[in-house]
Short mmCIF file of C-alpha atoms and ligand atoms in Angstrom, two decimals:
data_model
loop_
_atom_site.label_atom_id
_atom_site.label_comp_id
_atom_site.label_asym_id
_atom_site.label_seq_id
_atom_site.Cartn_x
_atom_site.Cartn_y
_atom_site.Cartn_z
CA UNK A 933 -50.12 -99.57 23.39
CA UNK A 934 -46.48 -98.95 22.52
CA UNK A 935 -44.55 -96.28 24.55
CA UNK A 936 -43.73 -94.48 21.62
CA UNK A 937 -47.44 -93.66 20.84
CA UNK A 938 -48.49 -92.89 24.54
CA UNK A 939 -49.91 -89.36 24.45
CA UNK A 940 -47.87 -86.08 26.43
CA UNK A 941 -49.05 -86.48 30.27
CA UNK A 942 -52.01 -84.67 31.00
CA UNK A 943 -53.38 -86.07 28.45
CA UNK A 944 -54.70 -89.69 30.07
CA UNK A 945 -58.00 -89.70 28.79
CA UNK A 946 -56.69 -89.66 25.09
CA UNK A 947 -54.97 -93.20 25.78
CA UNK A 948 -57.62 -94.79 27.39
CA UNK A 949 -60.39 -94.41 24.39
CA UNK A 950 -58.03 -93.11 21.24
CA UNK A 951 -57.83 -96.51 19.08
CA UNK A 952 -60.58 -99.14 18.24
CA UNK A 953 -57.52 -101.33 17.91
CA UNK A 954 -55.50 -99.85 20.78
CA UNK A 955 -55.05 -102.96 22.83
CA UNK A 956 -53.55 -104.72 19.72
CA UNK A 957 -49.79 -104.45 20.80
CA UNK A 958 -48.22 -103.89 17.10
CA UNK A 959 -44.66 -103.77 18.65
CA UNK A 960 -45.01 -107.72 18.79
CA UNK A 961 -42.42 -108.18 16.58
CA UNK A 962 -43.00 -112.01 16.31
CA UNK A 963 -46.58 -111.09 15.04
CA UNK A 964 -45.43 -108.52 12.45
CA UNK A 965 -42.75 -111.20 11.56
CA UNK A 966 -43.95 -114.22 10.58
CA UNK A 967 -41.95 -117.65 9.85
CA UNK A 968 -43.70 -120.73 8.37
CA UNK A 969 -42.88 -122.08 12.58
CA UNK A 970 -44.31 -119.47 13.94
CA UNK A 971 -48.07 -120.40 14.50
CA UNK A 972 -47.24 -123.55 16.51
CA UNK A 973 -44.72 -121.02 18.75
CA UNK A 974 -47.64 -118.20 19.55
CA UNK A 975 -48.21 -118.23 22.57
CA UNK A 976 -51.68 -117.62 24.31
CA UNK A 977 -51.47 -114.12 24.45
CA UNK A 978 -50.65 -114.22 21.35
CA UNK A 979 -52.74 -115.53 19.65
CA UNK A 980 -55.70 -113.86 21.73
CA UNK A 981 -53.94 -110.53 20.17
CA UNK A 982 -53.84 -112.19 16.87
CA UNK A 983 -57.27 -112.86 16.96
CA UNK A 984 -58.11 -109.69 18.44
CA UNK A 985 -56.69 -108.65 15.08
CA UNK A 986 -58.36 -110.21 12.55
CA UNK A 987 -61.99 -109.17 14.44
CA UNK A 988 -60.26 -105.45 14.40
CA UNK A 989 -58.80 -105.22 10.98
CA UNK A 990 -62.13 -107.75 9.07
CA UNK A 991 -59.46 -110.06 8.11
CA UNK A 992 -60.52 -113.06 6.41
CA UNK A 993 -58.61 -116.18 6.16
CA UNK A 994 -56.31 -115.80 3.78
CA UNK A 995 -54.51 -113.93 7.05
CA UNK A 996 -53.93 -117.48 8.22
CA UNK A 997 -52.34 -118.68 4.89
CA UNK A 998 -50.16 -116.02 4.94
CA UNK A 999 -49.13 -116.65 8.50
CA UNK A 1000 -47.52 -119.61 7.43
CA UNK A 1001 -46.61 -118.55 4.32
CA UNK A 1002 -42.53 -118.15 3.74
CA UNK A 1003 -43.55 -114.20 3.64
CA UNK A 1004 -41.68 -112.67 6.21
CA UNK A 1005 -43.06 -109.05 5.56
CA UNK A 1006 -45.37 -107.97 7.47
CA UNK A 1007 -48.89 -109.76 6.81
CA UNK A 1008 -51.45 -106.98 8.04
CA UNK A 1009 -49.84 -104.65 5.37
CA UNK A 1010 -51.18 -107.21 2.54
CA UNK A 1011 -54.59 -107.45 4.16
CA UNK A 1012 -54.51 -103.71 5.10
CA UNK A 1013 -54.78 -103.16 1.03
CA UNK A 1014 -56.56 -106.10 0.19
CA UNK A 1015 -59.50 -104.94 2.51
CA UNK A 1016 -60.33 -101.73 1.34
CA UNK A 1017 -62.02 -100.51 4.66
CA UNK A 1018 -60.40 -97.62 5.57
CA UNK A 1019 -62.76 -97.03 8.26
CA UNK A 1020 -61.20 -99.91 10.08
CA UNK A 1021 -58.45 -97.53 10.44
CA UNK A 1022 -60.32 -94.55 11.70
CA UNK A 1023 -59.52 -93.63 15.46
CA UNK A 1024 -62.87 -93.78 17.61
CA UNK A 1025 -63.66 -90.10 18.66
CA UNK A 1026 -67.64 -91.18 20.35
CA UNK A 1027 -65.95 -90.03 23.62
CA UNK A 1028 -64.62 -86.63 23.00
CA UNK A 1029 -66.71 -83.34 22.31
CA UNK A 1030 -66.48 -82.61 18.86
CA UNK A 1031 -65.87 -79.11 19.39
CA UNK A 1032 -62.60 -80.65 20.98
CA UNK A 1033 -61.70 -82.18 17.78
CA UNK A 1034 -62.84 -78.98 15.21
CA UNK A 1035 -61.53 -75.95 17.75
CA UNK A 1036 -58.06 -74.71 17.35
CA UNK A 1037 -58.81 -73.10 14.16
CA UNK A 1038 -56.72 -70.01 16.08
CA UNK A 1039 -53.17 -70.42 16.27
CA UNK A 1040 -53.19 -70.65 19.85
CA UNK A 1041 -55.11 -73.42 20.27
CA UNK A 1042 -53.86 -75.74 17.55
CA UNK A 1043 -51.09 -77.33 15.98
CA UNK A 1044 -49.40 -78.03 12.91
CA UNK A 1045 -47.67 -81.21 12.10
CA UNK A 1046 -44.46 -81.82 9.80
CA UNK A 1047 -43.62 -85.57 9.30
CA UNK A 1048 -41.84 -88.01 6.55
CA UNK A 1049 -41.90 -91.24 6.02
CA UNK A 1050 -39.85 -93.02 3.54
CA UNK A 1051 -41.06 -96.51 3.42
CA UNK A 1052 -42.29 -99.34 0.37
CA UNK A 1053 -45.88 -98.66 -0.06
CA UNK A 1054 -47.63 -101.66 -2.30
CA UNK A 1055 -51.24 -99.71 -2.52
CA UNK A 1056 -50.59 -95.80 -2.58
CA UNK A 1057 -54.35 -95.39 -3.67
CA UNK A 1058 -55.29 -97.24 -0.45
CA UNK A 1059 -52.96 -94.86 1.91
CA UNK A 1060 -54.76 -92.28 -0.55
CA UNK A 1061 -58.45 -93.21 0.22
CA UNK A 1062 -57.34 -93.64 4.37
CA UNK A 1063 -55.74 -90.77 5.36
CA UNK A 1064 -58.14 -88.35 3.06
CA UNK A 1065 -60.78 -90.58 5.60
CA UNK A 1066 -58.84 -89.98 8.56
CA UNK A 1067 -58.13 -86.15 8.32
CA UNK A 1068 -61.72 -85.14 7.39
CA UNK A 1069 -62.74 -87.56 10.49
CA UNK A 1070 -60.33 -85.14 12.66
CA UNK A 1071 -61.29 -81.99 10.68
CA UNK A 1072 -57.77 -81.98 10.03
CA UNK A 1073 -56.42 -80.01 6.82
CA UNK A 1074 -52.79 -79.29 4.79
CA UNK A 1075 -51.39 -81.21 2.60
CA UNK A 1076 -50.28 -84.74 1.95
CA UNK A 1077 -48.29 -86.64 -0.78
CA UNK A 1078 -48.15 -90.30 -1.07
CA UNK A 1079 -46.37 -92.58 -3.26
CA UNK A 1080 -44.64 -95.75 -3.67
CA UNK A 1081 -41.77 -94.98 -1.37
CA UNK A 1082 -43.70 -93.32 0.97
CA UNK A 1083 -45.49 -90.25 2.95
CA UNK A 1084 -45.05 -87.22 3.24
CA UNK A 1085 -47.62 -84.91 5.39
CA UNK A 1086 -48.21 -81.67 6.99
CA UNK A 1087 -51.69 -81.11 8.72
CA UNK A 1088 -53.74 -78.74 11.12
CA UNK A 1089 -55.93 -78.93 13.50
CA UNK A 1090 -56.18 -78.90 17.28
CA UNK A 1091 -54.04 -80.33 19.64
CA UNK A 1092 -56.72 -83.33 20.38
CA UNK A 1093 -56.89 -84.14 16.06
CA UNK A 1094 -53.07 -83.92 15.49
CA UNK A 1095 -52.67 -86.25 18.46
CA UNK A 1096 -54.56 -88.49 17.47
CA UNK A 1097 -53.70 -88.24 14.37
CA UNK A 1098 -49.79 -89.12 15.44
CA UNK A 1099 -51.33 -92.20 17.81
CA UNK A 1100 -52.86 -93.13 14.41
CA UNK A 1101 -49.98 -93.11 12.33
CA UNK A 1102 -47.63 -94.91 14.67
CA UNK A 1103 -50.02 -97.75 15.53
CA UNK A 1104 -50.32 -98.64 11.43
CA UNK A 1105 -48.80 -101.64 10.61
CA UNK A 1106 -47.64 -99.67 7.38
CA UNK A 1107 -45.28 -97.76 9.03
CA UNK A 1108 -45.07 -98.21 12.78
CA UNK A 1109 -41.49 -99.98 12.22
CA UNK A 1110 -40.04 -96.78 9.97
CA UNK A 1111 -42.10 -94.13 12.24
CA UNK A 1112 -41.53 -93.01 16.03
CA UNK A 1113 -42.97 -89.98 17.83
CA UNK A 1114 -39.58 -87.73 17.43
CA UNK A 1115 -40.38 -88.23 13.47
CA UNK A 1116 -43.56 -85.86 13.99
CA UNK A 1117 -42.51 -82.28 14.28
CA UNK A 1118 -44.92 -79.92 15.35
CA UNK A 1119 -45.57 -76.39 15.78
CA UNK A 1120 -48.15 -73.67 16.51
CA UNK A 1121 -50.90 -73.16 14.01
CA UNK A 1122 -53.92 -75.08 13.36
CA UNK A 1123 -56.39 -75.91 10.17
CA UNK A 1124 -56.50 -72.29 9.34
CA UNK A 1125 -53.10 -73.08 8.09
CA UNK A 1126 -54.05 -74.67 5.06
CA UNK A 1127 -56.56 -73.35 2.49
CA UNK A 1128 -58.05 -77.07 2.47
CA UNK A 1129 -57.18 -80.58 2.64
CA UNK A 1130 -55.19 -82.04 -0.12
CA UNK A 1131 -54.46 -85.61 -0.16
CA UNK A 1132 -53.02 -87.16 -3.45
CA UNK A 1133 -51.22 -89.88 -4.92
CA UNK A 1134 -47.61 -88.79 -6.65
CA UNK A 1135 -44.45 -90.82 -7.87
CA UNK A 1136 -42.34 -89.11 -5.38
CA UNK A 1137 -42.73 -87.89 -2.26
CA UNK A 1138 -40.76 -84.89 -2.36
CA UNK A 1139 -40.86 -83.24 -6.01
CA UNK A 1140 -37.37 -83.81 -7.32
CA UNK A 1141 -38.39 -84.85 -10.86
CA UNK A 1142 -36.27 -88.54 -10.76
CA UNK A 1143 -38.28 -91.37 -10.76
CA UNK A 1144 -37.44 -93.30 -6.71
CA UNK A 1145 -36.42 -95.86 -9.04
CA UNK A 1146 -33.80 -94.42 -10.35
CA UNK A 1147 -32.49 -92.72 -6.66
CA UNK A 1148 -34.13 -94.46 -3.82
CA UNK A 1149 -34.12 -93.09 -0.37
CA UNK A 1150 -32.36 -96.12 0.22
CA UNK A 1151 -29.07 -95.11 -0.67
CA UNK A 1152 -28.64 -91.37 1.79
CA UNK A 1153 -25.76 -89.37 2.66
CA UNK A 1154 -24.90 -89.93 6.67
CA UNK A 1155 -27.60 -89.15 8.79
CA UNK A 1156 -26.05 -86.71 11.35
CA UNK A 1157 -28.49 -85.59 14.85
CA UNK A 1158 -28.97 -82.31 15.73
CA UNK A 1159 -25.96 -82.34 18.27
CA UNK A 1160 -23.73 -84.22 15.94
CA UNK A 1161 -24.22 -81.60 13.47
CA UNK A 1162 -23.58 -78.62 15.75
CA UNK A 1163 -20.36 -80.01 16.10
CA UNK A 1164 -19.25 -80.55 12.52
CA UNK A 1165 -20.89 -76.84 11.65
CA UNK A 1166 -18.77 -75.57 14.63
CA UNK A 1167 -15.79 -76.92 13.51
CA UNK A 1168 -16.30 -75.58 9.73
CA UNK A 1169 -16.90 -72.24 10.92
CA UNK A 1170 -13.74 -72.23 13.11
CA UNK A 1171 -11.81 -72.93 9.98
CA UNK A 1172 -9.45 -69.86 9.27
CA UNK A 1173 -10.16 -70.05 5.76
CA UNK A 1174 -13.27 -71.67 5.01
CA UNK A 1175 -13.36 -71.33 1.30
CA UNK A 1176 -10.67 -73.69 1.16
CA UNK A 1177 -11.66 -75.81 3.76
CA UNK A 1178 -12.50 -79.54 2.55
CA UNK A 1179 -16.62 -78.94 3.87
CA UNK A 1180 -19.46 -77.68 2.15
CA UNK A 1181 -22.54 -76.86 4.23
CA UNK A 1182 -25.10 -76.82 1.85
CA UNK A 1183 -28.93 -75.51 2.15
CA UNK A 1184 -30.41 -77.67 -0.74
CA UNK A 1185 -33.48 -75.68 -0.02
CA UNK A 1186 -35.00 -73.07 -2.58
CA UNK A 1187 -33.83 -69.37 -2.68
CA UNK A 1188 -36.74 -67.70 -0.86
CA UNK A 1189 -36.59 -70.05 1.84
CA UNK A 1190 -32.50 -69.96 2.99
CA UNK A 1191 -33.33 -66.15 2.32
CA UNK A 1192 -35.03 -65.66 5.30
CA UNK A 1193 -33.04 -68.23 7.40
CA UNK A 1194 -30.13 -70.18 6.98
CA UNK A 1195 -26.73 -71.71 8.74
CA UNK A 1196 -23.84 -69.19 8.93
CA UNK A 1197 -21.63 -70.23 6.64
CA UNK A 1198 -23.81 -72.25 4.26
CA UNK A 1199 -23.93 -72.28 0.91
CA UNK A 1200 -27.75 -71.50 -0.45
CA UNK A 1201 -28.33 -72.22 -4.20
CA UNK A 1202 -30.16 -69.81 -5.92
CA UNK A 1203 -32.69 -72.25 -7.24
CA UNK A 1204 -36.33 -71.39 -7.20
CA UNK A 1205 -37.80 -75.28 -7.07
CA UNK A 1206 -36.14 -78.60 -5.69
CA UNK A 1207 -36.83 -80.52 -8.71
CA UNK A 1208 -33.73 -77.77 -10.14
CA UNK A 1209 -31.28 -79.40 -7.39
CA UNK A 1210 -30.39 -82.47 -9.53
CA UNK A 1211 -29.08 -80.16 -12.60
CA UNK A 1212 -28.03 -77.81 -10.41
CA UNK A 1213 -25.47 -80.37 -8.70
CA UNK A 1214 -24.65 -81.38 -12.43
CA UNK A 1215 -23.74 -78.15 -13.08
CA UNK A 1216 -21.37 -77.53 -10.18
CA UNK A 1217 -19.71 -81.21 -9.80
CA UNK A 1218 -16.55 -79.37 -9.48
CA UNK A 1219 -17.74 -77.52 -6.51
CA UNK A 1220 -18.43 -80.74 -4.47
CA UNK A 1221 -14.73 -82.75 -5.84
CA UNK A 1222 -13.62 -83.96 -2.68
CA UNK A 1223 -15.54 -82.39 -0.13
CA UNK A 1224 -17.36 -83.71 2.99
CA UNK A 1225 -20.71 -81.97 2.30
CA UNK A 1226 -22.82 -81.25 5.06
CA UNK A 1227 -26.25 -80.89 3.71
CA UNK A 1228 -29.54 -79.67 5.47
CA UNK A 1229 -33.56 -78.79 4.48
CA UNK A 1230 -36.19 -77.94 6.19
CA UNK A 1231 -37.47 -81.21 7.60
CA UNK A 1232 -35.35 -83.61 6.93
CA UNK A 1233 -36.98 -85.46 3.44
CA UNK A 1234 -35.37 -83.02 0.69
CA UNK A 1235 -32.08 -84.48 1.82
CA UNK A 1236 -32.79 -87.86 2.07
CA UNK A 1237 -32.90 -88.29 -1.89
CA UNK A 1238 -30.81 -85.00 -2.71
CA UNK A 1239 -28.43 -86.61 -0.65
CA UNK A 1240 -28.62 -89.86 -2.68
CA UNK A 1241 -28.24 -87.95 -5.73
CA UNK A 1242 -25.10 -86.25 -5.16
CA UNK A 1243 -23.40 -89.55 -3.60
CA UNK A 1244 -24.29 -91.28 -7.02
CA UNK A 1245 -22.13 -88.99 -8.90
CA UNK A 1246 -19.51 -90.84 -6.36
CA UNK A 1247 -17.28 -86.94 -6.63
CA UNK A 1248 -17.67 -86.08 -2.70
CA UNK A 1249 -15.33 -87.48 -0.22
CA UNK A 1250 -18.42 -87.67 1.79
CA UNK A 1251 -22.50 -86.83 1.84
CA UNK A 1252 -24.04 -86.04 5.65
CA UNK A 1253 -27.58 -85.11 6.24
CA UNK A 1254 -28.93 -83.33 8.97
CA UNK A 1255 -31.84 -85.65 10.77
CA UNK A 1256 -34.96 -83.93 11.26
CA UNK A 1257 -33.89 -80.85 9.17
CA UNK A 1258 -33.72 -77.57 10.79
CA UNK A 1259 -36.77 -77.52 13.00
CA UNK A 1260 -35.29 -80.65 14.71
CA UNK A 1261 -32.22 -78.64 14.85
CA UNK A 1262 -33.53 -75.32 16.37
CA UNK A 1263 -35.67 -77.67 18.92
CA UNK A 1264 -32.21 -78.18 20.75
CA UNK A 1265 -30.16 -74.72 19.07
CA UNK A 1266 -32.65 -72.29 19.22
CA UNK A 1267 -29.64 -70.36 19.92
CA UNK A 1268 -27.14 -72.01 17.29
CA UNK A 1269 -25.22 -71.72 14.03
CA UNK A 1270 -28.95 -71.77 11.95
CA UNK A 1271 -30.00 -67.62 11.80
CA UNK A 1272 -33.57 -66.42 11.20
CA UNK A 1273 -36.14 -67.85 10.19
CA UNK A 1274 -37.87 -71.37 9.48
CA UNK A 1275 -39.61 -70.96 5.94
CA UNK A 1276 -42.67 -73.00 5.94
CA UNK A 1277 -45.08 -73.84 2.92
CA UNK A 1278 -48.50 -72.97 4.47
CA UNK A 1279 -50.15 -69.26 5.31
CA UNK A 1280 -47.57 -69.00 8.62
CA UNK A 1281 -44.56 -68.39 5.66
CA UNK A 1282 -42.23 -68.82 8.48
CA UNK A 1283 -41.57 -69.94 12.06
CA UNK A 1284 -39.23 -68.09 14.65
CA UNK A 1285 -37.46 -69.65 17.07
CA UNK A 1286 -35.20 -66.74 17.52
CA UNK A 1287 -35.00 -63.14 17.08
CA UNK A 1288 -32.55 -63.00 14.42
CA UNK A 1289 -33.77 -60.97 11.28
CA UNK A 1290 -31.20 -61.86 8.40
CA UNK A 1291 -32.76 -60.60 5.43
CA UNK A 1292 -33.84 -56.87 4.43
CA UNK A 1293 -37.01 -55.15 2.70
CA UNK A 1294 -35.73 -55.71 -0.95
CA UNK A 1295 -37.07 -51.95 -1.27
CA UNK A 1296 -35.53 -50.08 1.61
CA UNK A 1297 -33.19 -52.40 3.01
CA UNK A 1298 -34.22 -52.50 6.70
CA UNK A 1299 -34.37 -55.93 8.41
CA UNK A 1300 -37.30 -57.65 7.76
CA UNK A 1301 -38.24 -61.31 7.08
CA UNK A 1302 -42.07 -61.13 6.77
CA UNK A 1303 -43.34 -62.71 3.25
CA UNK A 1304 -46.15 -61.26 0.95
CA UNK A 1305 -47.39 -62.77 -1.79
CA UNK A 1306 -46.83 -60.12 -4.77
CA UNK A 1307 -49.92 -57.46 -4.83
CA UNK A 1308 -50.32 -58.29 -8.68
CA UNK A 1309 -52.81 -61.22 -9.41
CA UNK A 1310 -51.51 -64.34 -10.78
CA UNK A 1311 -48.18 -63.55 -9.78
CA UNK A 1312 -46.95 -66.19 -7.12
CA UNK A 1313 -43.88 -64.43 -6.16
CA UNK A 1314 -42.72 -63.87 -2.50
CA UNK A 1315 -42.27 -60.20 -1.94
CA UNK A 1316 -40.20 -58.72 1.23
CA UNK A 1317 -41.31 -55.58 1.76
CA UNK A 1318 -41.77 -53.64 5.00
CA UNK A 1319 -44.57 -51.61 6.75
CA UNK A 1320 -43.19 -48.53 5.49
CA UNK A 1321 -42.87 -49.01 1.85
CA UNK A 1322 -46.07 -51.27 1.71
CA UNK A 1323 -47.67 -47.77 2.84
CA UNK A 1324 -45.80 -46.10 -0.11
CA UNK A 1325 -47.51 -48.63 -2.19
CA UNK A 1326 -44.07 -51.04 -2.65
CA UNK A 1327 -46.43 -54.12 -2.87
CA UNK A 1328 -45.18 -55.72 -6.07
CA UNK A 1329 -41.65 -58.10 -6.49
CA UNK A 1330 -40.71 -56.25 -9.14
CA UNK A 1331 -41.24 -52.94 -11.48
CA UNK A 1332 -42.37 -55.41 -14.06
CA UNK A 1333 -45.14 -56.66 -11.64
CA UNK A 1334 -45.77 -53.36 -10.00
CA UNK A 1335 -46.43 -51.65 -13.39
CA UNK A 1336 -48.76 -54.33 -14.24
CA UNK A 1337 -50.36 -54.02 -11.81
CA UNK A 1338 -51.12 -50.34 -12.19
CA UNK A 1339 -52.28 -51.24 -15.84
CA UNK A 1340 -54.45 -53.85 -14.63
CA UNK A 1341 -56.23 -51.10 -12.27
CA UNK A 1342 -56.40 -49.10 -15.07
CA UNK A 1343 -58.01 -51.06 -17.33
CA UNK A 1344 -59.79 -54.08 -14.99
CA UNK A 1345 -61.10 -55.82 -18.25
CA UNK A 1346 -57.54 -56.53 -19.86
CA UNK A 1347 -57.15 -59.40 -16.94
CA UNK A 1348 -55.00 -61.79 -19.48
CA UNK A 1349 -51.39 -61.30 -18.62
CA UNK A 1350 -48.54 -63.59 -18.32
CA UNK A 1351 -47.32 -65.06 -15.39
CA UNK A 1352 -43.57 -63.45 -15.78
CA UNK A 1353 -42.11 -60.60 -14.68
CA UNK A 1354 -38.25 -59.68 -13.81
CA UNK A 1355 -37.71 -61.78 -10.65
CA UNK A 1356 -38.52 -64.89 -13.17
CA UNK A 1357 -36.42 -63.54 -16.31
CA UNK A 1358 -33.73 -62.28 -14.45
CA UNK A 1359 -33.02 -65.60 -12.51
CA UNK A 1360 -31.11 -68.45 -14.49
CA UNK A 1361 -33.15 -71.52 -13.89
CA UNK A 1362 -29.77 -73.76 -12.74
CA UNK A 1363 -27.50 -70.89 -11.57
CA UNK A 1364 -23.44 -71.93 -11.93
CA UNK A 1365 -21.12 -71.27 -8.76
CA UNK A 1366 -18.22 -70.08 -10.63
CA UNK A 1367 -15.80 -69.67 -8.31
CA UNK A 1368 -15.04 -71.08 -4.99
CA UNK A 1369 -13.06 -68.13 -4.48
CA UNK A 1370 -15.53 -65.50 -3.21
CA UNK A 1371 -16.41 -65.82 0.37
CA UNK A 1372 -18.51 -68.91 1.57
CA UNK A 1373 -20.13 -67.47 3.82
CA UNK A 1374 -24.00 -66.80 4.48
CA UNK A 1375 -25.50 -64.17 1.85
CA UNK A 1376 -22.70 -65.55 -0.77
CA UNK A 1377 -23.84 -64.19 -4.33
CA UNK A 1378 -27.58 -64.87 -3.86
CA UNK A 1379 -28.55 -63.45 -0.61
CA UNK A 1380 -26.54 -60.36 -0.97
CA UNK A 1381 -27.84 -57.16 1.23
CA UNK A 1382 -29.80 -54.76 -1.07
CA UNK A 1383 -31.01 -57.67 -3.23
CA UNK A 1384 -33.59 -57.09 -5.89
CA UNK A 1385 -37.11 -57.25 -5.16
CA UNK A 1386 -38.70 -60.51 -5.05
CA UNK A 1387 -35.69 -62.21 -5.49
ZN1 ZN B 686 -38.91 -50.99 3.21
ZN1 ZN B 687 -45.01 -60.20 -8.92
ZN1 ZN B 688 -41.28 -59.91 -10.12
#
């Protein structure tokens, strides 16, 4: 079993009965890699693991053909599809209690997991019918998209599932060369998380509304590590006058979420969904003439296409991205340049890895960061509003949403109202920067202090 996938210590027992095909060593690279001379070269071992294979993974013989074929990608993925067993691909759980597998359902006890994985994926549908297989066999549940160019996950369950789950992932032929364990970022929680499990088949795997063909993960900004990054936000900050500094540090993340938490210094678009991010760059070329832009997201994928996107309009001097996003970042700076909170899109809201509160109740002002969903039904907005004026009945985003509301209590059987209130008419759906010249500097124009509710 490769390194990479061995289990935290403590743990032994997991390594010794997690995979059906554990003792198939997928980091041969000379397996995975095939040239028409290779099947005379394999040696005994070898082949023993080769064979070992095709029992494991019901291969038939075409396997053979294509071991000599002049394909040099990666045969098992071709069989992987052609197969159709997804059970194949199922981690063997006989030898742990299954109370193991469905407890941490409290937030103690379990764990969330954030991952991406951008990668060329011939049979989405396949990748579909497997992992929906392999989270209901570790009671697993969240949310995860899968396309063409890749996967893109986030799952609960207890500490036992998601590790397994992780072993599972990396030993895949589909993506144990474009995975390693550092890609999976985890935190507190568990299945209660997530309402349900959601598996499903989409063109992208991050919803920014341009076809991969058109911008391909292939083409990102710089991909800068969490230390590397400290040190160019470090150096921006120290800038006298940052505003006319040649570096943009840019949260390409949605209003609510850089509300809450956010790099000193950054500048947070007030756009309410990524798929606004292309038009919103459009709109704002200017902005980015000749500037090194430092950009960052939550996780890591947002960037790895927004960055594409903005280097195709070929204006910046130069694109970086920040690897792993912020949770990779506040792994190693709890304590750094990145303030507040982690928004996250499951029942948590938000993760803390610090004490810092940087946004108000949009009612009374105080410090708080703690999200509601709007009291009024069918409205999906985020509401910040603290203890105090929840008790005074400040439950709403917005008068508009408040009042309805209080008509809807009124009258219960007039339940037909439109999803729209202020927050939405209020906010311009690509906002413009118009100048450069105000401060750049965290709560720029749309995280001001006193901001309205809901927005
Ligand atoms: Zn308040
Ligand atoms: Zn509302
Ligand atoms: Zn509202």
């Amino acid at each position: 079993m490769p390194s990479s996938t061995s289990p935290d210590q403590g743990d032994d027992d997991l390594e010794a009965c997690v995979l059906r095909f554990s003792d198939l060593d997928l980091k041969d690279t000379s397996l995975m890699n095939p040239s028409s001379s290779l099947k005379a070269e394999l040696d005994v071992s070898a082949k023993k693991k080769y064979s070992f294979a095709k029992k494991k993974l019901a291969v038939t013989s075409s396997t053979s053909k294509s071991l000599e074929s002049t394909d040099k990608r990666n045969p098992f993925k071709e069989d992987l599809t052609r197969n159709q067993e997804v059970s194949t691909w199922l981690p063997d759980i006989s030898c742990f209690n299954p109370d193991e597998l469905i407890s941490g359902q409290g937030n103690d006890e379990g764990e969330v997991l954030l991952y991406y994985c951008y990668c060329d994926l011939k049979d989405p549908d396949w990748v579909c019918a497997w992992q929906t297989a392999l989270c209901q066999h570790l009671h697993l549940t969240g949310k995860v998209r899968i396309a063409t160019e890749g996967i893109n996950g986030t799952v609960g369950g207890s500490r036992l599932a998601t590790r397994l789950y992780v072993s599972v992932m990396l030993s895949c032929p589909l993506f144990k060369d474009y995975l390693c364990k550092d890609d999976f970022k985890t935190s507190k929680g568990g299945a209660c998380c997530f309402p349900e499990l959601r598996v499903g088949v989409f063109e992208e795997i991050v919803p920014m509304g341009i076809s991969p063909n058109k911008i391909s993960y292939k083409k990102p900004g710089i991909h800068l590590s969490p230390g590397e990054f400290h040190k160019e936000v470090e150096k921006f900050l120290s800038q006298a006058n940052q505003e006319e500094s040649d570096t943009i540090l840019l949260d390409c993340r949605n209003f609510y979420e850089s509300k809450i938490g956010r790099f000193q210094g950054c500048l947070a678009p007030d756009i309410r969904k990524f798929s606004y991010f292309p038009s919103y760059v459009d709109e704002n070329l200017e902005l980015f003439k000749e500037k090194r832009v430092l950009m960052y997201c939550t996780g890591g994928i947002r960037c790895e296409r927004g960055s594409a996107y903005l280097k195709t309009k070929g204006v910046c001097k130069e694109v970086f991205q920040l690897k792993g996003g912020i949770h990779k970042y506040l792994e190693e700076f709890p304590d750094g340049f990145y303030k507040g909170k982690l928004f996250v899109f499951d029942e948590r809201y938000a993760l803390s890895f610090n004490n810092d509160i940087v946004s108000e109740c949009s009612y009374c002002g105080v410090p708080w960061d703690h999200y509601n969903l709007c009291s009024t039904p069918q409205c999906r907005q985020l509401v910040l509003t603290c203890p105090a004026c929840q008790e005074r009945g400040f439950t709403a985003c917005c008068v508009t949403c408040q009042d309805k509301g209080n008509r809807q209590a009124a009258s219960p059987a007039q339940s037909s109202f439109k999803e729209e209130c202020e927050c939405t008419a209020r906010r311009p759906r690509v906002p413009r920067e118009l100048s450069r010249r105000g401060p750049l500097t965290a709560g720029a124009s749309p995280l001001k202090p006193g901001a309205q509710a809901g927005c």
